[in-house]
mmCIF file of C-alpha atoms and ligand atoms in Angstrom:
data_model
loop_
_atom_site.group_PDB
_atom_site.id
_atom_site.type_symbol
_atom_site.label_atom_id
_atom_site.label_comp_id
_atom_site.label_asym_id
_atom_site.label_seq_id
_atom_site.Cartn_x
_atom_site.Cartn_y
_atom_site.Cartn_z
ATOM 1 C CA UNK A 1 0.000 0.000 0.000
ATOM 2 C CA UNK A 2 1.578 3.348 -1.249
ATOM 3 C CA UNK A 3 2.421 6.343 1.748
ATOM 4 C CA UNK A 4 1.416 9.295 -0.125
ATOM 5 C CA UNK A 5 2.695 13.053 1.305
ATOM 6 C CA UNK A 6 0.464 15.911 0.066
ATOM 7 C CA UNK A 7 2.032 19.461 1.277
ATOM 8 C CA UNK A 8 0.230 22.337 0.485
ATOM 9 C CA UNK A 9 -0.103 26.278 0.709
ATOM 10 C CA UNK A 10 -2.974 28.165 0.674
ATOM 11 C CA UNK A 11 -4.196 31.368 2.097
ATOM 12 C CA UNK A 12 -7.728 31.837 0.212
ATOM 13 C CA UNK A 13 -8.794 27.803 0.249
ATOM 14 C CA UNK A 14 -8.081 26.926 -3.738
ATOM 15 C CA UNK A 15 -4.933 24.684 -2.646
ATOM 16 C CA UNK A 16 -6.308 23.814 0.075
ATOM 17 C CA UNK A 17 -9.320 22.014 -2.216
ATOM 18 C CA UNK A 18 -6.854 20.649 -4.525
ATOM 19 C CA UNK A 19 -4.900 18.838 -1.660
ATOM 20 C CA UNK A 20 -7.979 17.841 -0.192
ATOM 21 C CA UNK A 21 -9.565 16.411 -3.562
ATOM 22 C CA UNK A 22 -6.340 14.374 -4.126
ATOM 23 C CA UNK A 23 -6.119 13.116 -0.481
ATOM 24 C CA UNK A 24 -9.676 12.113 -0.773
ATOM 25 C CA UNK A 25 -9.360 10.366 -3.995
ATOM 26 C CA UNK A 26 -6.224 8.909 -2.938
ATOM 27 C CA UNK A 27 -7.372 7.408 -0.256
ATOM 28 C CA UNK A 28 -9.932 5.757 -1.912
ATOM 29 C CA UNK A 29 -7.544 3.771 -4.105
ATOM 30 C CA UNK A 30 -6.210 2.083 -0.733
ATOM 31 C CA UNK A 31 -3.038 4.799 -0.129
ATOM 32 C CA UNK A 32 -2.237 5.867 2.898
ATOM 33 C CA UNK A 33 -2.152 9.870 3.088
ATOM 34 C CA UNK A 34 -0.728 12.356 4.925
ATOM 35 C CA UNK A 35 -2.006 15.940 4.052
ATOM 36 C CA UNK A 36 -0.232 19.085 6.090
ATOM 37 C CA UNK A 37 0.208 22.763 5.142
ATOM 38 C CA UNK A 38 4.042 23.686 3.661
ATOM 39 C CA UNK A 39 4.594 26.227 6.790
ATOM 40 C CA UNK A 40 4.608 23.446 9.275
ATOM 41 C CA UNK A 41 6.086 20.563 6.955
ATOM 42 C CA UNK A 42 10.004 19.856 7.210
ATOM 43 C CA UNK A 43 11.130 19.186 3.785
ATOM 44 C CA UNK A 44 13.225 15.936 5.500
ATOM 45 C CA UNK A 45 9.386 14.480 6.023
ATOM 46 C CA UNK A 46 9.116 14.002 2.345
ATOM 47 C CA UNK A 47 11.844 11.368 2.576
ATOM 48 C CA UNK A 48 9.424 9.361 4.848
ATOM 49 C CA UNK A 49 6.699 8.107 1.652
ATOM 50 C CA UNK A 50 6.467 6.426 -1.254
ATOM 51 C CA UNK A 51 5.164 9.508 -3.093
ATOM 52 C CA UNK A 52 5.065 13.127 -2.096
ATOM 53 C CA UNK A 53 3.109 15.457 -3.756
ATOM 54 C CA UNK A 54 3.338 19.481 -3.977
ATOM 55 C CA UNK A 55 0.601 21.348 -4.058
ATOM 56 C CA UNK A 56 1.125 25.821 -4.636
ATOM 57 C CA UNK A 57 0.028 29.271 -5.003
ATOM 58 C CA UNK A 58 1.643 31.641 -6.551
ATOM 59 C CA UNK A 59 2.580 35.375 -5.785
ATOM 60 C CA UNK A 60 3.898 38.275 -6.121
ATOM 61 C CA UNK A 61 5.664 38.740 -9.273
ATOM 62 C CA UNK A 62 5.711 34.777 -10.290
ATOM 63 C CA UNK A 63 6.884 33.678 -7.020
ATOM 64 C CA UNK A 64 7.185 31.200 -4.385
ATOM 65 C CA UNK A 65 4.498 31.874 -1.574
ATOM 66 C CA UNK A 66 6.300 33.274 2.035
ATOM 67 C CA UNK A 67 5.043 30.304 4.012
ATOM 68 C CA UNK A 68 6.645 28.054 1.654
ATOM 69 C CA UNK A 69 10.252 29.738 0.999
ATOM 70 C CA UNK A 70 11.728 27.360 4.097
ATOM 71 C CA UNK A 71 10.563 24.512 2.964
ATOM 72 C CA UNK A 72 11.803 25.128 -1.020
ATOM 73 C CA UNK A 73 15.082 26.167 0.595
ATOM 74 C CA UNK A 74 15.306 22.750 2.006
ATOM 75 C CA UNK A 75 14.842 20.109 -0.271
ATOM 76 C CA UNK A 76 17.918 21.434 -2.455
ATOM 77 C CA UNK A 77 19.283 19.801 0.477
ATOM 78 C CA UNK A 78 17.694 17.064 0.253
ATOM 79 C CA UNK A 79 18.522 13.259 -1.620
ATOM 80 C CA UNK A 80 15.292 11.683 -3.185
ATOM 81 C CA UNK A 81 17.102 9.134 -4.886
ATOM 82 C CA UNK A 82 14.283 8.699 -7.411
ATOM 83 C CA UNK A 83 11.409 9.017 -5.317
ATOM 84 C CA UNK A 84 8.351 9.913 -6.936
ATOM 85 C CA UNK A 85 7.093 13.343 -6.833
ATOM 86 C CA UNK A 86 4.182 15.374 -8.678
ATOM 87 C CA UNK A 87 3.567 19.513 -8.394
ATOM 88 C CA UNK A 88 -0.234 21.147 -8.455
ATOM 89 C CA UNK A 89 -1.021 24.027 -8.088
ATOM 90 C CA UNK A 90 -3.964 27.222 -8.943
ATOM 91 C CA UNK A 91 -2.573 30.100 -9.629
ATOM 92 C CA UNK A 92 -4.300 33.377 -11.760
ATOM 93 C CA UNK A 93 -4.251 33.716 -15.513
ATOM 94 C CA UNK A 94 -4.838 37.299 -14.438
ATOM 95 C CA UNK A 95 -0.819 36.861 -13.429
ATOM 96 C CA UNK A 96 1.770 37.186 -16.271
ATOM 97 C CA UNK A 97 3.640 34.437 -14.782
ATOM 98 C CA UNK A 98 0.703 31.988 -14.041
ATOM 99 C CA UNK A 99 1.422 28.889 -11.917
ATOM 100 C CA UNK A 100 5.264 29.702 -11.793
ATOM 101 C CA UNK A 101 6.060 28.758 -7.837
ATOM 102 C CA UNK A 102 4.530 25.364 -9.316
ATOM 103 C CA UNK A 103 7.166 25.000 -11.889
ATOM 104 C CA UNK A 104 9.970 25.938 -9.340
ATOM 105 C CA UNK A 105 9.070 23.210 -6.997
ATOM 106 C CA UNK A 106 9.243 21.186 -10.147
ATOM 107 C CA UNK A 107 12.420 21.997 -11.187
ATOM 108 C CA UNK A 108 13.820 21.683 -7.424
ATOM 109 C CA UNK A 109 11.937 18.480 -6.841
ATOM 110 C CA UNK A 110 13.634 16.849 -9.603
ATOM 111 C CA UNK A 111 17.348 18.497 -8.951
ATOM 112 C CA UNK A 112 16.869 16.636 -5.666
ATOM 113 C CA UNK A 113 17.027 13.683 -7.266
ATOM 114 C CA UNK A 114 13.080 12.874 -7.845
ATOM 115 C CA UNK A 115 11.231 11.118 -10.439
ATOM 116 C CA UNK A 116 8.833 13.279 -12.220
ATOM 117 C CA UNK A 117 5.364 10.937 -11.785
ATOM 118 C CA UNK A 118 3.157 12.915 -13.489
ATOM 119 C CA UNK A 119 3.407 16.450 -15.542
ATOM 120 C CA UNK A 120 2.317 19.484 -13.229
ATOM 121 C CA UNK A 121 -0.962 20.925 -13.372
ATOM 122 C CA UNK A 122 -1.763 24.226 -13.337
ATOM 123 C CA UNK A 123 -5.327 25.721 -12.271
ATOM 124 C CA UNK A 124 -6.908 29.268 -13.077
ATOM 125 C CA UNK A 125 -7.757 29.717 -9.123
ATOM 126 C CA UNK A 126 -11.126 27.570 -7.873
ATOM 127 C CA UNK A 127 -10.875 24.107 -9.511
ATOM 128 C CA UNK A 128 -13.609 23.247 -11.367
ATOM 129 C CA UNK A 129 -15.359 19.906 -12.531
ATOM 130 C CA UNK A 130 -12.461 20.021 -15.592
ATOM 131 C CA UNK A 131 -9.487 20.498 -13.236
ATOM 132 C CA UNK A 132 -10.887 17.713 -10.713
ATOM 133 C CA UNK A 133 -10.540 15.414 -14.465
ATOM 134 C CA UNK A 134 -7.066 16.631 -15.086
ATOM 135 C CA UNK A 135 -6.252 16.306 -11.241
ATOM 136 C CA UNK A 136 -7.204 12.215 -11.200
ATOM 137 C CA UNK A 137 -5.401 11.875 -14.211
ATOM 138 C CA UNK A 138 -2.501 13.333 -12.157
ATOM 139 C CA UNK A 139 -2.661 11.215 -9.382
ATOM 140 C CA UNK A 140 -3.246 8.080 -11.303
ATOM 141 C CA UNK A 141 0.062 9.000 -13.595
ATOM 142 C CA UNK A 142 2.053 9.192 -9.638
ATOM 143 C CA UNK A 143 0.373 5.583 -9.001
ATOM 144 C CA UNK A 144 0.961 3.996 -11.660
ATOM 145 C CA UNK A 145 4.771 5.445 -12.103
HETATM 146 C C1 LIG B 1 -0.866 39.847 -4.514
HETATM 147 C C2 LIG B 1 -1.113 38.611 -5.342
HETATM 148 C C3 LIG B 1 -0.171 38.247 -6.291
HETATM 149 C C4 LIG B 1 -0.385 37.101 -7.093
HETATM 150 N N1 LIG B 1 0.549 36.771 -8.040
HETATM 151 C C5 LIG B 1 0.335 35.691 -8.836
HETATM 152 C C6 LIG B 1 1.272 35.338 -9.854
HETATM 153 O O1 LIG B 1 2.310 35.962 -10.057
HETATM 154 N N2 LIG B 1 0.994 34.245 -10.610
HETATM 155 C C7 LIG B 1 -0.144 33.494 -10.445
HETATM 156 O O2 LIG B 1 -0.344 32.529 -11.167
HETATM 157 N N3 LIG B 1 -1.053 33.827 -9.495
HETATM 158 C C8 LIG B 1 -0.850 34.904 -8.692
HETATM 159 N N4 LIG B 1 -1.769 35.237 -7.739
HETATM 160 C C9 LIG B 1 -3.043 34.457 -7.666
HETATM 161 C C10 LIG B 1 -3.056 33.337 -6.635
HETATM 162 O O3 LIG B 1 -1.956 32.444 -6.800
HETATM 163 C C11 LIG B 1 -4.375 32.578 -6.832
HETATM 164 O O4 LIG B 1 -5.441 33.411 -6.442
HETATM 165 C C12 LIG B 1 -4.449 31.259 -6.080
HETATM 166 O O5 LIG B 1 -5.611 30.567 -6.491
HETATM 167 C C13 LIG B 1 -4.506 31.458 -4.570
HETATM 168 O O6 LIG B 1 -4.522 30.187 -3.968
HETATM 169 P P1 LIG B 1 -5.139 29.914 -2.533
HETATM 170 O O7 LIG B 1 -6.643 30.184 -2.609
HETATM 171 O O8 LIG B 1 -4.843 28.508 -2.251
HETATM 172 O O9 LIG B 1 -4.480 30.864 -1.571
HETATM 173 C C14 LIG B 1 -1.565 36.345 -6.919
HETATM 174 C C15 LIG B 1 -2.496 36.725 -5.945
HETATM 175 C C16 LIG B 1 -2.288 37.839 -5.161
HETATM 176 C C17 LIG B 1 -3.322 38.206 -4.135
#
């Protein structure tokens, strides 16, 4: 049975339905998940499951959220030695750089030495029934990988 890590950040709840929707659905294929926020996650926890998945806002100018800075700082340190890793994320298409803090984590993710299980996806702020689609195709890609 697969230990699944889902770290989020969200101040305004958008995330925080993404990381719920994939714990939920997880869980229902028999995986054993762990959901907490970024700001009180140690990136050394991710070492700890099978598969640990990254879920973002964006802000500012195209950047990584406050409450998650720590945690991005610390899994450069870190050695995933191919563990399998997946990045969501909403962001705003209102944003010239829409989604970006989710490609950063995926860039740093896989520096550290993960396996890309599934390619990112990006949402335009509160998921709808179309992102919920592209969100179980996402966690059935970091199953089956
Ligand atoms: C001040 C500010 C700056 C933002 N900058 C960006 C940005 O550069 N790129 C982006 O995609 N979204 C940006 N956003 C939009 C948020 O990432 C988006 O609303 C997201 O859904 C918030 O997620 P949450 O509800 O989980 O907090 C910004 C929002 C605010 C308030």
């Amino acid at each position: 049975m697969a230990t699944i890590k889902i770290a989020y950040a969200s101040m305004t709840d958008n995330n925080k339905s993404i990381a719920d929707y994939l714990s939920e659905y997880f869980t229902q294929k028999g995986a054993i998940v762990d959901v907490s926020e970024i700001a009180d996650t140690d990136a050394e926890d991710l070492l700890d499951y099978d598969i640990d998945v990254i879920v973002t806002y964006t802000y500012y100018e195209g950047e990584i959220p406050d409450d998650a800075e720590d945690f991005f700082d610390e899994i450069k340190d870190l050695e995933l030695d191919g563990k399998v890793y997946g990045v969501a994320g909403s962001g705003s298409t209102d944003h010239e750089h829409f989604g970006r803090a989710v490609d950063y984590f995926d860039k740093a993710m896989q520096e550290a030495g993960g396996k890309k299980g599934s390619d990112v996806v990006k949402v335009d702020e509160e998921p709808d029934d179309t992102d919920f689609e592209h969100l179980k195709a996402f966690a059935d890609a970091l199953l089956e990988a």
